[in-house]
PDB file of C-alpha atoms in Angstrom:
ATOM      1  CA  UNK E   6     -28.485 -45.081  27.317  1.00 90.00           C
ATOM      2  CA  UNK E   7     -27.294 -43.708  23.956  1.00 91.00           C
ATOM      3  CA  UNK E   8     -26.488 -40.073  21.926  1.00 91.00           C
ATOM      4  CA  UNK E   9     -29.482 -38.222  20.381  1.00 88.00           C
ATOM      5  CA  UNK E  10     -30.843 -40.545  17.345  1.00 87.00           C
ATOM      6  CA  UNK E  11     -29.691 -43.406  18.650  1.00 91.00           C
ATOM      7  CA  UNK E  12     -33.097 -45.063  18.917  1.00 88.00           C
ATOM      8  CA  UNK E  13     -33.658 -44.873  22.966  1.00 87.00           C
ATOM      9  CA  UNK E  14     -37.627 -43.910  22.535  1.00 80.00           C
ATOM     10  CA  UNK E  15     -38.078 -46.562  20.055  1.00 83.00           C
ATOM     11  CA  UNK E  16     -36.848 -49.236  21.896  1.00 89.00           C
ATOM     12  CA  UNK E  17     -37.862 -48.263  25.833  1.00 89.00           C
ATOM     13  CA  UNK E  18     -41.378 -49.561  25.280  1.00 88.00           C
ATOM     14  CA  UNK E  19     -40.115 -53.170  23.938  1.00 90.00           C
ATOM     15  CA  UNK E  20     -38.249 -53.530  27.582  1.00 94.00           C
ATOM     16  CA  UNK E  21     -41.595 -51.658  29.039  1.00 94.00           C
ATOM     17  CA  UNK E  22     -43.995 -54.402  27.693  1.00 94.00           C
ATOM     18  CA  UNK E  23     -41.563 -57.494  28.419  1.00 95.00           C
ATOM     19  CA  UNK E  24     -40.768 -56.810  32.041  1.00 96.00           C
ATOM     20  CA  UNK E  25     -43.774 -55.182  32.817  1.00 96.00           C
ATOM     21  CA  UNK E  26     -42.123 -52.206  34.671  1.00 96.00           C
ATOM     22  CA  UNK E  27     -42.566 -47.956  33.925  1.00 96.00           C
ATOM     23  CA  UNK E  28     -40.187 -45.660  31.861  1.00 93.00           C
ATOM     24  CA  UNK E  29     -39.446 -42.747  33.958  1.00 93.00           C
ATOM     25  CA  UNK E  30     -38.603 -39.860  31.781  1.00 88.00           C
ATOM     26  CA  UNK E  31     -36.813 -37.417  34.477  1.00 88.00           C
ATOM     27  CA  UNK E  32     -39.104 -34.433  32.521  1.00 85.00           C
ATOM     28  CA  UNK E  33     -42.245 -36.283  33.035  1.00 88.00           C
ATOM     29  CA  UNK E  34     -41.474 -36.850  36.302  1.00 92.00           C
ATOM     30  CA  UNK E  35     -40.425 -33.261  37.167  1.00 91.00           C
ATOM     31  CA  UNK E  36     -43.770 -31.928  35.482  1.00 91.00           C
ATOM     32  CA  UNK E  37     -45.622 -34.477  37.650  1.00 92.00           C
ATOM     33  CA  UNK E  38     -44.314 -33.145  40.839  1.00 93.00           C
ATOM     34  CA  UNK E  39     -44.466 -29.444  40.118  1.00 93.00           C
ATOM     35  CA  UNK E  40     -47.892 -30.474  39.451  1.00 94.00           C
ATOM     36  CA  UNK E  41     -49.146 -32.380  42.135  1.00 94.00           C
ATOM     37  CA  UNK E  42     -47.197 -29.812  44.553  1.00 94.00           C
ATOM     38  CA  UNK E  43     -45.017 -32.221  46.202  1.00 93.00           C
ATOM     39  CA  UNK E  44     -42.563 -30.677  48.372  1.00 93.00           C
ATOM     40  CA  UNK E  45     -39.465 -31.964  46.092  1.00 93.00           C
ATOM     41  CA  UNK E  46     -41.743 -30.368  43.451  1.00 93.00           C
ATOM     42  CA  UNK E  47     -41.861 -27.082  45.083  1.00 95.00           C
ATOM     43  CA  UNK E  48     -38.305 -26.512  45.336  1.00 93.00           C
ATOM     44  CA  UNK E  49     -38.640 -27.395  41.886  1.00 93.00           C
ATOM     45  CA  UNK E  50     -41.104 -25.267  40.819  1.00 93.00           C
ATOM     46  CA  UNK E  51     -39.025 -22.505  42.543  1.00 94.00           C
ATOM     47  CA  UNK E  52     -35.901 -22.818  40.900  1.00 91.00           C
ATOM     48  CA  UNK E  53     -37.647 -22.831  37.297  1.00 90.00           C
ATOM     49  CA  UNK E  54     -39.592 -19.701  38.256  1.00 92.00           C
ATOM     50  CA  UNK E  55     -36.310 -18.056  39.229  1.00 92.00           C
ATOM     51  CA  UNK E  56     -35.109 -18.879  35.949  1.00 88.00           C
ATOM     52  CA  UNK E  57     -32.261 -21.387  37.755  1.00 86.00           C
ATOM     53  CA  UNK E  58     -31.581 -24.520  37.007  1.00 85.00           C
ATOM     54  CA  UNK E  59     -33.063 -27.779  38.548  1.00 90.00           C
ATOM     55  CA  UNK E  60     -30.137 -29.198  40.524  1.00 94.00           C
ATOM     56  CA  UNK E  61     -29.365 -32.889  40.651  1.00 94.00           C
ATOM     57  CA  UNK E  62     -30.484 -33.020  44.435  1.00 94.00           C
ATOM     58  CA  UNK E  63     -34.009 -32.009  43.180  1.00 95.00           C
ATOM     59  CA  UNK E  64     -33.988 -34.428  40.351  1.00 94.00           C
ATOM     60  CA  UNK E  65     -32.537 -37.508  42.446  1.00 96.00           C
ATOM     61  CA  UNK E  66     -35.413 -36.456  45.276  1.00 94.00           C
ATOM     62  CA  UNK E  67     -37.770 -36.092  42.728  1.00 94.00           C
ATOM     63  CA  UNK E  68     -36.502 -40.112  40.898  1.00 95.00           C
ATOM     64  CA  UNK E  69     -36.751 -41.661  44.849  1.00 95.00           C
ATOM     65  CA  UNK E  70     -40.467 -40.283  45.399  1.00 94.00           C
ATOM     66  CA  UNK E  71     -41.418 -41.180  42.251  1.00 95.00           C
ATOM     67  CA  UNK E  72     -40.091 -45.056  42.531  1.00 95.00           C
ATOM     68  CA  UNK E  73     -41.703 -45.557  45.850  1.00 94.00           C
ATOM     69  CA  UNK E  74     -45.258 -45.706  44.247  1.00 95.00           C
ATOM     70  CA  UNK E  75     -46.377 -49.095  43.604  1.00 97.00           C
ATOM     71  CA  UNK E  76     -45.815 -49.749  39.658  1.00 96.00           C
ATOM     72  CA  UNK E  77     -42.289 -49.126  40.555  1.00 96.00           C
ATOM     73  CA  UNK E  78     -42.176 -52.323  42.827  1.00 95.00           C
ATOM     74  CA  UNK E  79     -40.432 -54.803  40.266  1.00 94.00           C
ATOM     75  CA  UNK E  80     -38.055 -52.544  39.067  1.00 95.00           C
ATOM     76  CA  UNK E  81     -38.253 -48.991  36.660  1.00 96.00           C
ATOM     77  CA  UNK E  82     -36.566 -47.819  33.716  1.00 95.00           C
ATOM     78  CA  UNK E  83     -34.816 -44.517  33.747  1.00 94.00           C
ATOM     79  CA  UNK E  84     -34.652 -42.068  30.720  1.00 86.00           C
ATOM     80  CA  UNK E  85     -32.205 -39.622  30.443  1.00 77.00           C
ATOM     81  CA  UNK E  86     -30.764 -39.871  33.845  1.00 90.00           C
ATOM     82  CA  UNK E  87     -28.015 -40.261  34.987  1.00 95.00           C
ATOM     83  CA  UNK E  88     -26.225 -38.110  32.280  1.00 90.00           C
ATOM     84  CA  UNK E  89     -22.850 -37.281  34.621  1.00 93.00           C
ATOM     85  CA  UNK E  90     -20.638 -39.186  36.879  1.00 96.00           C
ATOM     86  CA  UNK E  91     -21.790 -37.284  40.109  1.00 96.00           C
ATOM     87  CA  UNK E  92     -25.535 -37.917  38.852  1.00 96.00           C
ATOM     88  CA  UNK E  93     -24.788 -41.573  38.956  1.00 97.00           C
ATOM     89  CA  UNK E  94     -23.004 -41.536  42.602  1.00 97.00           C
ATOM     90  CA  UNK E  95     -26.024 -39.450  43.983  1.00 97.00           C
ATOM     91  CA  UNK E  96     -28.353 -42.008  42.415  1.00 97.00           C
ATOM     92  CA  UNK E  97     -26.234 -44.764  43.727  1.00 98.00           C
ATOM     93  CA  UNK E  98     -26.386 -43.161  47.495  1.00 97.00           C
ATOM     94  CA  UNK E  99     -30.655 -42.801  47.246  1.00 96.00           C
ATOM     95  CA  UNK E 100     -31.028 -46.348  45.795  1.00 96.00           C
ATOM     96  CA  UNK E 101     -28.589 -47.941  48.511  1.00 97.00           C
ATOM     97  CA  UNK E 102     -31.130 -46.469  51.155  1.00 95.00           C
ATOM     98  CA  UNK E 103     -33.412 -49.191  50.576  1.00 92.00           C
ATOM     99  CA  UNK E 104     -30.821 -51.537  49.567  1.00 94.00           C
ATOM    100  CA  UNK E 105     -31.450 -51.310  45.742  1.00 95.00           C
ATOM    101  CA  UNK E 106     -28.893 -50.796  42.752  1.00 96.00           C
ATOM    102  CA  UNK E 107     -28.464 -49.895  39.108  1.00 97.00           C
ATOM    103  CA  UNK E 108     -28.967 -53.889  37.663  1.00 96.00           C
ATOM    104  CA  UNK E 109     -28.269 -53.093  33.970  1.00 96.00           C
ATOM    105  CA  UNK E 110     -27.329 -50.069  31.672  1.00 96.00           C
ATOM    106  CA  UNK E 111     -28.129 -50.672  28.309  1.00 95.00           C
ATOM    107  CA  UNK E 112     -26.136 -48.523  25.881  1.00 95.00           C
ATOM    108  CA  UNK E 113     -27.485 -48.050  22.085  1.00 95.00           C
ATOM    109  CA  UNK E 114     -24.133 -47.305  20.222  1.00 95.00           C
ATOM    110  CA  UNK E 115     -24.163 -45.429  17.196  1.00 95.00           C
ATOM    111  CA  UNK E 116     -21.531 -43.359  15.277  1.00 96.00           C
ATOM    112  CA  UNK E 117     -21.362 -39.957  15.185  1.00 95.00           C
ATOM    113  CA  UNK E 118     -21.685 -39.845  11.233  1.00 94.00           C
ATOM    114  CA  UNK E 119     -24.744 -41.725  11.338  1.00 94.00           C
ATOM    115  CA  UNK E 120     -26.079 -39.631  13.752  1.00 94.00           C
ATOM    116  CA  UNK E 121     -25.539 -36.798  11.769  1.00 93.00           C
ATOM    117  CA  UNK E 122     -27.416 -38.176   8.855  1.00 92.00           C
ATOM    118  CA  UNK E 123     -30.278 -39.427  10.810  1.00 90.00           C
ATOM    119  CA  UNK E 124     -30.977 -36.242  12.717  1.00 91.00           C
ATOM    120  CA  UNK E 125     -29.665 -33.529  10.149  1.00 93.00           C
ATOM    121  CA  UNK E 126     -32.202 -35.275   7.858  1.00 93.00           C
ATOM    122  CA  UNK E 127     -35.188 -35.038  10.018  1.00 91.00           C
ATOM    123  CA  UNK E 128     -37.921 -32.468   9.062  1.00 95.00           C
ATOM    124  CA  UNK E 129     -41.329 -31.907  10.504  1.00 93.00           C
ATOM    125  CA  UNK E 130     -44.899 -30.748   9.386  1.00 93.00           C
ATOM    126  CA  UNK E 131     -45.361 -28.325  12.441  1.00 91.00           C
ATOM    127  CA  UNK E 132     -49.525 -28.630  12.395  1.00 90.00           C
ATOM    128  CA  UNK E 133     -49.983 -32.174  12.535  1.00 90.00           C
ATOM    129  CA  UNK E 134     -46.527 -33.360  13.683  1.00 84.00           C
ATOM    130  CA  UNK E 135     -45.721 -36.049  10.713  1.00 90.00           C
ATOM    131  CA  UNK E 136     -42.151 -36.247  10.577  1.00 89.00           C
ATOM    132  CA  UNK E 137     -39.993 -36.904   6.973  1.00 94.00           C
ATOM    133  CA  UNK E 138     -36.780 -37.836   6.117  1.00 93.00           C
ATOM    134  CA  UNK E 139     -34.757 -36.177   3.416  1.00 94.00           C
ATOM    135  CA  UNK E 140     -33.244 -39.880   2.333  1.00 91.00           C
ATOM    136  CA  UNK E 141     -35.273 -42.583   4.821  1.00 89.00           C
ATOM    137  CA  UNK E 142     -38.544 -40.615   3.993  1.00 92.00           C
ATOM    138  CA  UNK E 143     -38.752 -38.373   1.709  1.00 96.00           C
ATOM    139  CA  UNK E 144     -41.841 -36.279   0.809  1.00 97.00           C
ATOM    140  CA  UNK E 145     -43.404 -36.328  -2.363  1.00 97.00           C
ATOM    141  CA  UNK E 146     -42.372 -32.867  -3.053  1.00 97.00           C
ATOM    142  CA  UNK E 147     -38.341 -34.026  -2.925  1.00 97.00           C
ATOM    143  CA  UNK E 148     -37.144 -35.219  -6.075  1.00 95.00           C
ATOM    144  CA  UNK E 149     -34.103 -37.463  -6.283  1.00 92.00           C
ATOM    145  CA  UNK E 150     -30.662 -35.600  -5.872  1.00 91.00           C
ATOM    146  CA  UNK E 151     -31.756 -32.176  -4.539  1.00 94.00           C
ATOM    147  CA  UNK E 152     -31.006 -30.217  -2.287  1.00 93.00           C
ATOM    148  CA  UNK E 153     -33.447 -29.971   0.260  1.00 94.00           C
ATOM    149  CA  UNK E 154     -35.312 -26.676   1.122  1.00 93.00           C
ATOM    150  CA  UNK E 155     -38.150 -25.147   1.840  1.00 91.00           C
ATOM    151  CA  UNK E 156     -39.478 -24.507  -1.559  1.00 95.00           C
ATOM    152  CA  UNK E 157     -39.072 -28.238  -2.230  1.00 97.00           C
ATOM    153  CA  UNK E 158     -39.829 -29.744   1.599  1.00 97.00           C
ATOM    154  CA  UNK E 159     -43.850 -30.095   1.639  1.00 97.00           C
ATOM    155  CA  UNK E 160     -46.097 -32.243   3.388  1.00 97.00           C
ATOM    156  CA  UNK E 161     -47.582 -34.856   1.332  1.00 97.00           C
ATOM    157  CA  UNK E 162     -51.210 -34.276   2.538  1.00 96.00           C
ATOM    158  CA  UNK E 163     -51.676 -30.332   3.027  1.00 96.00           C
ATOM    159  CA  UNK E 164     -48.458 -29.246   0.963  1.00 97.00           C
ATOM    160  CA  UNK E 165     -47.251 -26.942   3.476  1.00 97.00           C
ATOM    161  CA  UNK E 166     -44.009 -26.116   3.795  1.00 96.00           C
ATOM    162  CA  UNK E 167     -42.015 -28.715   6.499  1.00 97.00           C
ATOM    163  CA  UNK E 168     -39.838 -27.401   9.010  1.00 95.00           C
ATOM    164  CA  UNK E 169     -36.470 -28.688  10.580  1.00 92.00           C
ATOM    165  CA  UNK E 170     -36.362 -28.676  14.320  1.00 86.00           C
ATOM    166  CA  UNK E 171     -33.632 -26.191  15.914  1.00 86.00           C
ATOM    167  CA  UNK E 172     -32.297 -28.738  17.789  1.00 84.00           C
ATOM    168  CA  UNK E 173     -32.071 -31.218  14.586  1.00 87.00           C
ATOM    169  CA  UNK E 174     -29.473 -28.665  12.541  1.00 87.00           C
ATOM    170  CA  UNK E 175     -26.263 -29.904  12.532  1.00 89.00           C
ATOM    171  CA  UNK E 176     -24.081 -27.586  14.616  1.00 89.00           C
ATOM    172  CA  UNK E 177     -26.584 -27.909  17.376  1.00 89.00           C
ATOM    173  CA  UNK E 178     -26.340 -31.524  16.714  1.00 91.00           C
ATOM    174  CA  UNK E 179     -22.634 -31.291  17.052  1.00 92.00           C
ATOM    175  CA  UNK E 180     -22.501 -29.564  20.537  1.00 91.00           C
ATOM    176  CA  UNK E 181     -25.117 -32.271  22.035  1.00 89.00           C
ATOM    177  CA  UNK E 182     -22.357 -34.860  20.851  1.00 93.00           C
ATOM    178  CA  UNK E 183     -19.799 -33.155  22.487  1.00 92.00           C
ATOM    179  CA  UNK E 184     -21.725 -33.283  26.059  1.00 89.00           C
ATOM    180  CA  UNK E 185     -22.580 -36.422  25.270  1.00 91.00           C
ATOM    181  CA  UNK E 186     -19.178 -38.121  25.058  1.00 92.00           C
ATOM    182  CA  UNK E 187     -17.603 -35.886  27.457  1.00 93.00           C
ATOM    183  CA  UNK E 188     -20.103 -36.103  30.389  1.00 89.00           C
ATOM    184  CA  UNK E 189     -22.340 -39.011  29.448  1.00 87.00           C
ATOM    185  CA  UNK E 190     -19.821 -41.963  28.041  1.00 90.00           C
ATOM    186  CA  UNK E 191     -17.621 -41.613  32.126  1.00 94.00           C
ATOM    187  CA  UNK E 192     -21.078 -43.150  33.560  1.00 95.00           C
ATOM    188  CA  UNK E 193     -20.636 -46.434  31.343  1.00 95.00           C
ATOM    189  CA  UNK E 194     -16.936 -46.722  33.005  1.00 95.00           C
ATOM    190  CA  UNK E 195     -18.601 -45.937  36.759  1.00 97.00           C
ATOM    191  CA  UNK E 196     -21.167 -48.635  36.240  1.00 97.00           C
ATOM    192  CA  UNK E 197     -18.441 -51.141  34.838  1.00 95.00           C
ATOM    193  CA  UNK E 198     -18.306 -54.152  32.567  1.00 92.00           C
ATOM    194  CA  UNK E 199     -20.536 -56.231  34.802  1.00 93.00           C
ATOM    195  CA  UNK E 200     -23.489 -53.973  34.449  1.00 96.00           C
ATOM    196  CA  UNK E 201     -23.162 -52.101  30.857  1.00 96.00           C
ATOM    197  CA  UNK E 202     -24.129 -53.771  27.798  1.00 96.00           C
ATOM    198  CA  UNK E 203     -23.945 -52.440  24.351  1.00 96.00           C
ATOM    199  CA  UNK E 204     -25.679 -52.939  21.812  1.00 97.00           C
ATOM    200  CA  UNK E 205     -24.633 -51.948  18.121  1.00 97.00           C
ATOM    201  CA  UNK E 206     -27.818 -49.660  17.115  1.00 96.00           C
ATOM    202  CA  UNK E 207     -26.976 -49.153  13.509  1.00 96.00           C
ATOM    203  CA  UNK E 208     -27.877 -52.179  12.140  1.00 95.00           C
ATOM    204  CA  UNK E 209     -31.606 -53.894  11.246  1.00 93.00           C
ATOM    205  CA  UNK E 210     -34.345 -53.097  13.799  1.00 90.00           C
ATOM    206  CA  UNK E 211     -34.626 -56.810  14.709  1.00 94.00           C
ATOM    207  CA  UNK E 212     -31.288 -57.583  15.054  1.00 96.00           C
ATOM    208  CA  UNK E 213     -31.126 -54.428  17.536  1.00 96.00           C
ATOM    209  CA  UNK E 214     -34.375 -55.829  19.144  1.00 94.00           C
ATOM    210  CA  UNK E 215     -33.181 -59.511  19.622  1.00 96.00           C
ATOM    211  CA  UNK E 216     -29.901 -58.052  21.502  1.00 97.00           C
ATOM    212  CA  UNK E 217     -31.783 -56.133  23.955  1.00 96.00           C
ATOM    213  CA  UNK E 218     -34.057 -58.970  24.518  1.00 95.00           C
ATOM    214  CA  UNK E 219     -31.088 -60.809  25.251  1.00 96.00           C
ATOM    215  CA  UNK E 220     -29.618 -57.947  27.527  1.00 95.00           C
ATOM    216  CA  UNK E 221     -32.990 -57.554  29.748  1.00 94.00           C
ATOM    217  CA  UNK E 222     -33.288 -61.802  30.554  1.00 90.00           C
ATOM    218  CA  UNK E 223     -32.812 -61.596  34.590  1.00 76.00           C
TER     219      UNK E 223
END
């Protein structure tokens, strides 16, 4: 659980490898249905192709056919779901069918500002996907204290010109934070004290590691 940047992807797989059970991304899993033609899938498939979007009952039907298979029997991770209140009650309602619950929500906190830096900073090399960062990781084409551009933002192998993402600029940055804390941030108050822990993500990957260790011990 965390804003954009925060460090979710990075850290998923640690809790993936140490308690042995799946990440289930709710895209992945909606591309998996549509795909395999499953009847939660279909209704999928036909709100997308009406150009509607996929409502929460889809996704939640989609999340309990999905956790049924047998990888899912110790447990499952979910990615980027719940992301509103009323996503977490329906979740609550599908789970209590077979007398299961939401054991832990792990929340990577991270300021804004930071944020900002570590997204607004991000540019790409759109043919073979290697990914720079103005102060982190600079290219080789970047000289210390300029702006960057794209005149100056080249990839270090082909030097072709780097690209930001639309999605990494800052003002679309800024509206994702806004969702975020408005929708998002209620869930850690419905799942409560007893369940949320956070974890300061803006400090030294190992320190961030060892804390989620210590969050995921059951």
């Amino acid at each position: 659980f965390g804003p954009p940047g925060a460090g979710k992807g990075t850290h998923a797989p640690r809790i993936v490898d140490k308690l042995r059970i799946p990440q289930l991304s709710t895209g992945d899993m909606l591309r998996a249905a549509v795909a395999a033609g499953t009847e939660v899938g279909k209704r999928a498939k036909a709100a997308m192709d009406s150009g509607a979007l996929v409502t929460d009952e889809i996704v939640v039907g989609i999340i309990a056919d999905r956790i049924k298979e047998d990888d899912c029997a110790r447990g499952f991770i979910l990615d980027g779901f719940p992301r509103t209140v009323e996503q977490s009650k329906m979740l609550d309602a599908e789970l209590a069918k077979t007398g299961e619950e939401v054991s832990r929500v792990l929340e990577l906190s991270v300021p804004d500002a930071v944020l900002t830096e570590r997204i607004c900073g991000r540019w790409v090399h759109k043919g073979s996907g290697r990914s720079y960062h103005v102060k982190f990781a600079p290219p080789k084409s970047l000289s210390p204290g300029e702006t960057p551009g794209t005149e100056n933002m080249r990839d270090d192998e082909t030097g072709e010109a780097l690209m930001q993402r639309s999605d990494d600029t800052e003002a679309a940055l800024s509206s994702r934070l806004e969702a975020y804390h408005a929708q998002t941030v209620p869930v850690l108050e419905h799942y409560g004290a007893k369940k949320v822990v956070s974890v300061d993500a803006n400090r030294a990957m190992d320190a961030i590691a060892a804390d989620i260790d210590a969050a995921t011990d059951f």
